[in-house]
mmCIF file of C-alpha atoms in Angstrom:
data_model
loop_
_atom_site.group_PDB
_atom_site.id
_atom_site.type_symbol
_atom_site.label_atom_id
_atom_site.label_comp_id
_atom_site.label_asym_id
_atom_site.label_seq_id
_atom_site.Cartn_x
_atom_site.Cartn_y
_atom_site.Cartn_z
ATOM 1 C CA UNK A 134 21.670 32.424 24.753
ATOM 2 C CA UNK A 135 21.400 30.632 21.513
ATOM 3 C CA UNK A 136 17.827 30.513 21.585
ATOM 4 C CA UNK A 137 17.654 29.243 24.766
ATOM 5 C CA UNK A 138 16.399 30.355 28.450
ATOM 6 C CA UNK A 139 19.249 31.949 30.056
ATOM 7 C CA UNK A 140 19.553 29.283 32.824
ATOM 8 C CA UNK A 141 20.451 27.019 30.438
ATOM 9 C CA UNK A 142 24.226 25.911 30.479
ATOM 10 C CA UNK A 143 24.452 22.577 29.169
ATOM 11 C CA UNK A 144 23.057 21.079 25.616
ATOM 12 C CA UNK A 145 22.340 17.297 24.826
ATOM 13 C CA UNK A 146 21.982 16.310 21.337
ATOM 14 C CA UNK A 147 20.513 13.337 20.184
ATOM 15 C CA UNK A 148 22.720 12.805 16.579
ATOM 16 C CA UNK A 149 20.693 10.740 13.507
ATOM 17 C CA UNK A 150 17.930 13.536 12.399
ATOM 18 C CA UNK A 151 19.124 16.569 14.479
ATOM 19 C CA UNK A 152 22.780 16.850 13.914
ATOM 20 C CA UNK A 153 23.160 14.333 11.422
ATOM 21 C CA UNK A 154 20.626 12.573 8.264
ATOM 22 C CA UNK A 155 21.637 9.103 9.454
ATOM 23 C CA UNK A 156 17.717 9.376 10.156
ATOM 24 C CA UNK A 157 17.206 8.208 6.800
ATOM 25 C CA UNK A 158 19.785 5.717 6.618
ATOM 26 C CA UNK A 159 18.711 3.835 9.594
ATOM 27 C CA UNK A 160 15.026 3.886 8.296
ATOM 28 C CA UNK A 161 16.411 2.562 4.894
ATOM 29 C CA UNK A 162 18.292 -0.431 6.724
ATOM 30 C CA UNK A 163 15.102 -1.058 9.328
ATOM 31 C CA UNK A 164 12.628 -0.991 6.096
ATOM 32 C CA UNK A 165 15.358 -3.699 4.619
ATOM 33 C CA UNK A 166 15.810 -5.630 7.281
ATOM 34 C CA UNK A 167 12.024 -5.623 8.208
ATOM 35 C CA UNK A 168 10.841 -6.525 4.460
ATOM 36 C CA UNK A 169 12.879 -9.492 4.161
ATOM 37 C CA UNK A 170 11.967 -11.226 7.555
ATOM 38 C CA UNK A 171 8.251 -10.329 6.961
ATOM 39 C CA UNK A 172 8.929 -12.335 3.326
ATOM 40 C CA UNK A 173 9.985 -14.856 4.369
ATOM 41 C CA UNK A 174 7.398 -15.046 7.572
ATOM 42 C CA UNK A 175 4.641 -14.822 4.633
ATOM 43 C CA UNK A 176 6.282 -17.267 2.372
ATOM 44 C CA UNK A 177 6.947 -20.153 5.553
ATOM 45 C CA UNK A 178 3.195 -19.360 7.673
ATOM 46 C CA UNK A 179 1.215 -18.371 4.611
ATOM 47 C CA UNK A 180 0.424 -15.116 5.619
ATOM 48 C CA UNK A 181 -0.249 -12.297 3.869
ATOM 49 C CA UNK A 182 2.996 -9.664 3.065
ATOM 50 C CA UNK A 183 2.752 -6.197 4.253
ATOM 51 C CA UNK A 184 5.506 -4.412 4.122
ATOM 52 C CA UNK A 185 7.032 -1.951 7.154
ATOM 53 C CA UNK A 186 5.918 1.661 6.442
ATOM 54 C CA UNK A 187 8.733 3.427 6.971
ATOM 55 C CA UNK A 188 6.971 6.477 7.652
ATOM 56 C CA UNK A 189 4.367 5.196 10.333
ATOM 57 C CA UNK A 190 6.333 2.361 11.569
ATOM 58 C CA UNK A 191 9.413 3.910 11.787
ATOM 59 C CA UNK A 192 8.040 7.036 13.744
ATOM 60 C CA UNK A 193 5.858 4.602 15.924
ATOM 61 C CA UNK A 194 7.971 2.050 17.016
ATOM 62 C CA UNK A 195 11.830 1.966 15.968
ATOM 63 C CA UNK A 196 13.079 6.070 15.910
ATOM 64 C CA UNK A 197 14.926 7.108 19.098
ATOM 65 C CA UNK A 198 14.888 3.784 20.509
ATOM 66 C CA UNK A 199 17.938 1.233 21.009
ATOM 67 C CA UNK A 200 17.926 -1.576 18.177
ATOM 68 C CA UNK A 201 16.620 -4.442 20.526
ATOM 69 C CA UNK A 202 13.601 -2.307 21.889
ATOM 70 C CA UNK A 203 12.615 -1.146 18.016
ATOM 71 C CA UNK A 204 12.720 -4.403 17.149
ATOM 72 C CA UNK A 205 10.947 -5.917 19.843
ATOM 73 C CA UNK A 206 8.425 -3.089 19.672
ATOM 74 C CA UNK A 207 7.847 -2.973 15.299
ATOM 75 C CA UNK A 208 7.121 -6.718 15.989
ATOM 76 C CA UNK A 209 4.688 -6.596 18.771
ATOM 77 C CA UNK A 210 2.518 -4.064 16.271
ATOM 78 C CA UNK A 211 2.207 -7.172 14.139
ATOM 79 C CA UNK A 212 1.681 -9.981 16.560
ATOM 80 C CA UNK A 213 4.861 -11.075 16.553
ATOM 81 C CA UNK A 214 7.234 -12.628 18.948
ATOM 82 C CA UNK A 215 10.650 -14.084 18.835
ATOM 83 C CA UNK A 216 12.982 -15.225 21.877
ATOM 84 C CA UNK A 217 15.581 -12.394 22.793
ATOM 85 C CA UNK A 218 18.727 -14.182 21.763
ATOM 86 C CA UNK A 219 22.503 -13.148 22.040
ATOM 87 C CA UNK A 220 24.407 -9.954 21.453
ATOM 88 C CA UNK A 221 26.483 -11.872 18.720
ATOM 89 C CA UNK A 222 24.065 -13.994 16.922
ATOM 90 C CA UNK A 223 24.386 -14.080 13.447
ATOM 91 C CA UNK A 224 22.758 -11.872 10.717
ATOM 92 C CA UNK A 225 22.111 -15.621 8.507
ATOM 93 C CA UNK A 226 19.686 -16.846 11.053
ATOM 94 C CA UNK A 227 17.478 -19.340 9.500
ATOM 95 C CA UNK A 228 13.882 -18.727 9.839
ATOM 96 C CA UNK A 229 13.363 -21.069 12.231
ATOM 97 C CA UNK A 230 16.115 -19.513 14.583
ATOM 98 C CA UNK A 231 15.564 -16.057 13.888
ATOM 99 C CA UNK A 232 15.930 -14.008 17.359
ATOM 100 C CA UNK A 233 15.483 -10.600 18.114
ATOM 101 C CA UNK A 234 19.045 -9.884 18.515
ATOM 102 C CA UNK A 235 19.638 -11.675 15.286
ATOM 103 C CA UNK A 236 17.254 -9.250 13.511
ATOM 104 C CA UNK A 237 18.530 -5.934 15.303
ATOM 105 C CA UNK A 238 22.068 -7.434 14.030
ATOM 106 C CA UNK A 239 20.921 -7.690 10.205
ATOM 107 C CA UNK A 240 19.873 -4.365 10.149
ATOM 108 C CA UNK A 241 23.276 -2.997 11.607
ATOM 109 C CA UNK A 242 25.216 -4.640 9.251
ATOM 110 C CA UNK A 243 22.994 -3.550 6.795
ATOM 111 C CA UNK A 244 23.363 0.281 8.244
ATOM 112 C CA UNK A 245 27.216 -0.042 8.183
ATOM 113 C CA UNK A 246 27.023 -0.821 4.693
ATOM 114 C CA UNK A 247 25.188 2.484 3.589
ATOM 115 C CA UNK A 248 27.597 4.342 5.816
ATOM 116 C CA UNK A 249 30.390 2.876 4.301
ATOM 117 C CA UNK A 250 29.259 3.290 0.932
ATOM 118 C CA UNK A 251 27.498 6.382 0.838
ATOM 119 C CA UNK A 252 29.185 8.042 4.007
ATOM 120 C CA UNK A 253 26.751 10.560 6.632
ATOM 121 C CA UNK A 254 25.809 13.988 5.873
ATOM 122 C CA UNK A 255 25.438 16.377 8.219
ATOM 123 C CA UNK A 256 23.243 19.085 8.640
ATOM 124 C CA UNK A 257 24.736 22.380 8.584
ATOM 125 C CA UNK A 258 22.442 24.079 10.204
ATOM 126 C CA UNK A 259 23.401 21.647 13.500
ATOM 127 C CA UNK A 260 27.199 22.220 12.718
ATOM 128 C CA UNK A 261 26.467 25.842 13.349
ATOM 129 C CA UNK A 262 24.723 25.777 15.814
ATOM 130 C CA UNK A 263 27.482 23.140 17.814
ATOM 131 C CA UNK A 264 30.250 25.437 16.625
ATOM 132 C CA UNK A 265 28.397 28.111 18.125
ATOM 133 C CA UNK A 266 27.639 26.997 21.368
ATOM 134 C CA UNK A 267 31.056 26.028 21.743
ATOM 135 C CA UNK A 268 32.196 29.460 21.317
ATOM 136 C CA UNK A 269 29.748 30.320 23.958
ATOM 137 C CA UNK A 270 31.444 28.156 26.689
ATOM 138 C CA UNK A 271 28.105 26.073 26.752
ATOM 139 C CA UNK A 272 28.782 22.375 27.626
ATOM 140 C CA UNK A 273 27.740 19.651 24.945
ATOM 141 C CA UNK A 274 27.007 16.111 24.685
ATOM 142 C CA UNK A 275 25.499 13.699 22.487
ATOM 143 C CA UNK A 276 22.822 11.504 23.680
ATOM 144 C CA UNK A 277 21.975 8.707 20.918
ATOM 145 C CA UNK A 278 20.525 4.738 20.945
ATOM 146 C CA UNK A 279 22.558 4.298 17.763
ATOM 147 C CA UNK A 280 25.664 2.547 19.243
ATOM 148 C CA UNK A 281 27.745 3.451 16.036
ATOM 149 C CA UNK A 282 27.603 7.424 17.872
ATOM 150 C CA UNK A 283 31.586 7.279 18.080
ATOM 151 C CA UNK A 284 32.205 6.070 14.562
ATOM 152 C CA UNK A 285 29.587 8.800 13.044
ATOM 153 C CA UNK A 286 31.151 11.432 15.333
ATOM 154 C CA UNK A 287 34.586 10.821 13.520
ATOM 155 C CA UNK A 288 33.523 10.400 9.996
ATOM 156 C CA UNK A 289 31.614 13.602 9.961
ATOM 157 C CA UNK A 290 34.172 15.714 12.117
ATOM 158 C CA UNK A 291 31.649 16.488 14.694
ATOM 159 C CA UNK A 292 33.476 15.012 17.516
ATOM 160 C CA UNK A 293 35.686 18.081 18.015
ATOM 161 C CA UNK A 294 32.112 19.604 18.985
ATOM 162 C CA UNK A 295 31.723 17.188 21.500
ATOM 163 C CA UNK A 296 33.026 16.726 25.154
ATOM 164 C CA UNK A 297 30.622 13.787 26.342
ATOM 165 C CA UNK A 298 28.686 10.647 24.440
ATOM 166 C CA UNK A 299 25.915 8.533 26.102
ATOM 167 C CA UNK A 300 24.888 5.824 23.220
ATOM 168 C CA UNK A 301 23.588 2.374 22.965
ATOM 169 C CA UNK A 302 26.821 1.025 24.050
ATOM 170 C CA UNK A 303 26.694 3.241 27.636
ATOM 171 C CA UNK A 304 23.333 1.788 27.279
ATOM 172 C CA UNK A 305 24.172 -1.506 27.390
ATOM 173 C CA UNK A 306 27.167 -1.333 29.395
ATOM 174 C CA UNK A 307 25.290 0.506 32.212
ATOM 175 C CA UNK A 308 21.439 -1.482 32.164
ATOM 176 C CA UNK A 309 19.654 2.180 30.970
ATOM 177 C CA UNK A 310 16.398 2.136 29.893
ATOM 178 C CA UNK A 311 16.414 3.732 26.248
ATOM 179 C CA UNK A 312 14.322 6.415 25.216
ATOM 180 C CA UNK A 313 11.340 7.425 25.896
ATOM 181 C CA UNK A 314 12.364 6.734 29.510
ATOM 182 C CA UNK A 315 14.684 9.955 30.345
ATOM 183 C CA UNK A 316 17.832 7.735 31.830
ATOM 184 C CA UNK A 317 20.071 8.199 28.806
ATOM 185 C CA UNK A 318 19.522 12.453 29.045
ATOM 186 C CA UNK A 319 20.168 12.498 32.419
ATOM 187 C CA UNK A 320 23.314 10.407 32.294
ATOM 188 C CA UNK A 321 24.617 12.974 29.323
ATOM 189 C CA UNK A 322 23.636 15.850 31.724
ATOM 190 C CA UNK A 323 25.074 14.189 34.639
ATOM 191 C CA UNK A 324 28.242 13.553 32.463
ATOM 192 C CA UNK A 325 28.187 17.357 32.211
ATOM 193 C CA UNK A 326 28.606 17.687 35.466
ATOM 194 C CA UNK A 327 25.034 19.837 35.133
ATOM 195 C CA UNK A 328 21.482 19.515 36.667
ATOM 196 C CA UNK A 329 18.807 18.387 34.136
ATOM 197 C CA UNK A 330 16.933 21.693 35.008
ATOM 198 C CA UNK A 331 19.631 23.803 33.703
ATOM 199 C CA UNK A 332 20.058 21.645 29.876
ATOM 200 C CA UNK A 333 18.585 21.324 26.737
ATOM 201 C CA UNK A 334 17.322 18.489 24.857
ATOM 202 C CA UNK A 335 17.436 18.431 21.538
ATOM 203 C CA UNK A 336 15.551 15.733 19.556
ATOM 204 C CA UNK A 337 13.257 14.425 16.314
ATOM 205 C CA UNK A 338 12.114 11.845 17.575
ATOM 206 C CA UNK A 339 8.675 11.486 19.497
ATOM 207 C CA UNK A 340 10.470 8.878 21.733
ATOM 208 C CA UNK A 341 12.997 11.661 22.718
ATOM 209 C CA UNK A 342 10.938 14.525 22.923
ATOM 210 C CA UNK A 343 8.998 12.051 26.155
ATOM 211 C CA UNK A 344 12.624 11.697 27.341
ATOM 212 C CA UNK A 345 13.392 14.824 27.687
ATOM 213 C CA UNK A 346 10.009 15.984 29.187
ATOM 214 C CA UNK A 347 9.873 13.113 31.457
ATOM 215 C CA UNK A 348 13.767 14.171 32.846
ATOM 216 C CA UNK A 349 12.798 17.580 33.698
ATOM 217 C CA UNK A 350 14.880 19.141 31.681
ATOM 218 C CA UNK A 351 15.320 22.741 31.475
ATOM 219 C CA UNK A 352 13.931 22.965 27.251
ATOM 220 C CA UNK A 353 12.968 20.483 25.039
ATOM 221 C CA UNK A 354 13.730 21.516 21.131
ATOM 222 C CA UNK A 355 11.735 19.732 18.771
ATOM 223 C CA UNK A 356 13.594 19.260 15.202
ATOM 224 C CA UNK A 357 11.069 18.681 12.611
ATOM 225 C CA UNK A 358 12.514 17.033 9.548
ATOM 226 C CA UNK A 359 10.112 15.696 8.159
ATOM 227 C CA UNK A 360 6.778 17.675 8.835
ATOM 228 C CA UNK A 361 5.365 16.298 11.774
ATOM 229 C CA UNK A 362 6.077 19.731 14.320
ATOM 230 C CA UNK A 363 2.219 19.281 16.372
ATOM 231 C CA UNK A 364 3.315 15.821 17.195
ATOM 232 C CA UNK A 365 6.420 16.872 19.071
ATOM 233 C CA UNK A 366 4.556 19.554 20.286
ATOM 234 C CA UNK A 367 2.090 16.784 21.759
ATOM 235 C CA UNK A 368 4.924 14.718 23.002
ATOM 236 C CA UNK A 369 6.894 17.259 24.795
ATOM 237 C CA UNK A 370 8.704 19.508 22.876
ATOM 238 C CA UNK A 371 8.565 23.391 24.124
ATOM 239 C CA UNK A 372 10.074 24.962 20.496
ATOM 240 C CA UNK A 373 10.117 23.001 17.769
ATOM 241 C CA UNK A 374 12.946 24.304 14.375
ATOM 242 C CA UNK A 375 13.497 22.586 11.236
ATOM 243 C CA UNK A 376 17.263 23.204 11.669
ATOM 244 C CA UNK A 377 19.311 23.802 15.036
ATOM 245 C CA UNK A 378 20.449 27.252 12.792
ATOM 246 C CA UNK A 379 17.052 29.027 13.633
ATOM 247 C CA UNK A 380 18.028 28.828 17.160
ATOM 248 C CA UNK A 381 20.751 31.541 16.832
ATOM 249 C CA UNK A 382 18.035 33.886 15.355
ATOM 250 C CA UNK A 383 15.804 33.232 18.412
ATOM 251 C CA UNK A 384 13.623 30.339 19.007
ATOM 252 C CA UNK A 385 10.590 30.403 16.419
#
């Protein structure tokens, strides 16, 4: 059905790059956010700048993954490490202060900004597809790290598509690990009411792709937006489609 195996009965999508292009807004804010601490970590130690790719970088260390963990994990790349800090410290840190929560709090602010200025688009494709499956009586849920998933949901009108949400604030709420470790997909298919076995994971992200091969789950769908199909391949992903659209055609 859809695409999919016939056992399947349950879909989990993960939203920025497969239903929605917040992809590229939250690699705009990282690359922001990034750049300007690494500035000002050059112009203080005397090191040399260079700059967050937000190609390689992004894919390798901050996509799929919960703010604190890309953070964390971008820095560690570079040799870098700050103390943790608090949920609510604040996006002015001076250098000397700057904490990890402080950093994955600039670059929200700075993502909320885009969103509010230049608002989410959505792929169609994904719409489609979501409005499809509906039809079909198969349950969905979206499975995200972003933990502006509810907000998104609304602004786009997607939410009528959706009867569960797992997302960095179930995250946090709840200890998960984030992705690649499978616990957020199997809490969306246990929201479901649905063993892992009998859902779908839909990602772009390499991180996601491990989650959902490393939960079990039924199919993994691979959605390449921005060429890199043999890597999700590599990572996990059973099908890989540039849009969730192809799917009603048959998987390609």
């Amino acid at each position: 059905m859809l695409g999919l195996p016939d056992d399947v009965t349950a879909l989990l999508f993960d939203l920025d790059g497969v239903l929605t292009d917040t992809a590229s807004v939250h690699d705009a804010a990282w690359t922001a956010t990034f750049d300007a601490y690494l500035r000002e970590r050059a112009d203080h130690l005397g090191e040399e700048f260079r700059p967050f790719d937000p190609v390689e970088d992004y894919a390798r260390h901050v996509d799929g993954k919960p703010r604190p963990d890309g953070v964390r994990d971008f820095l560690a790349s570079r040799g870098i490490e700050l103390p943790e800090g608090d949920a609510d410290d604040p996006v002015d840190q001076a250098f000397a202060d700057v904490t990890v929560a402080g950093l994955g709090n600039r670059k929200n602010a700075d993502l909320l900004r885009r969103i509010a200025t230049d608002g989410v688009t959505v792929y169609e494709g994904s719409r489609r597809y979501l409005q499809a499956a509906q039809e079909a009586g198969l349950r969905r849920a979206v499975v995200s790290s972003s933990a502006n998933t509810q907000q998104v949901l609304e602004v786009t009108g997607l939410a009528r598509f959706v009867e569960e949400r797992v997302d960095g604030l179930t995250l946090r709420e709840r200890g998960l690990r984030g992705k690649p470790a499978p616990d957020s997909f199997l809490a969306g298919a246990a929201a479901l009411g649905v063993d892992p076995a009998r859902a779908a994971v839909f990602e772009d992200a390499l991180s996601g792709v491990e989650a959902g091969r490393a939960g079990g789950f039924g199919v993994v769908v691979g959605v390449d937006r921005v060429g890199h199909a043999e890597a999700l391949r590599a990572h996990g992903a059973d099908v890989v489609v540039q849009d969730l659209d192809e799917l009603l055609d048959g998987p390609r």
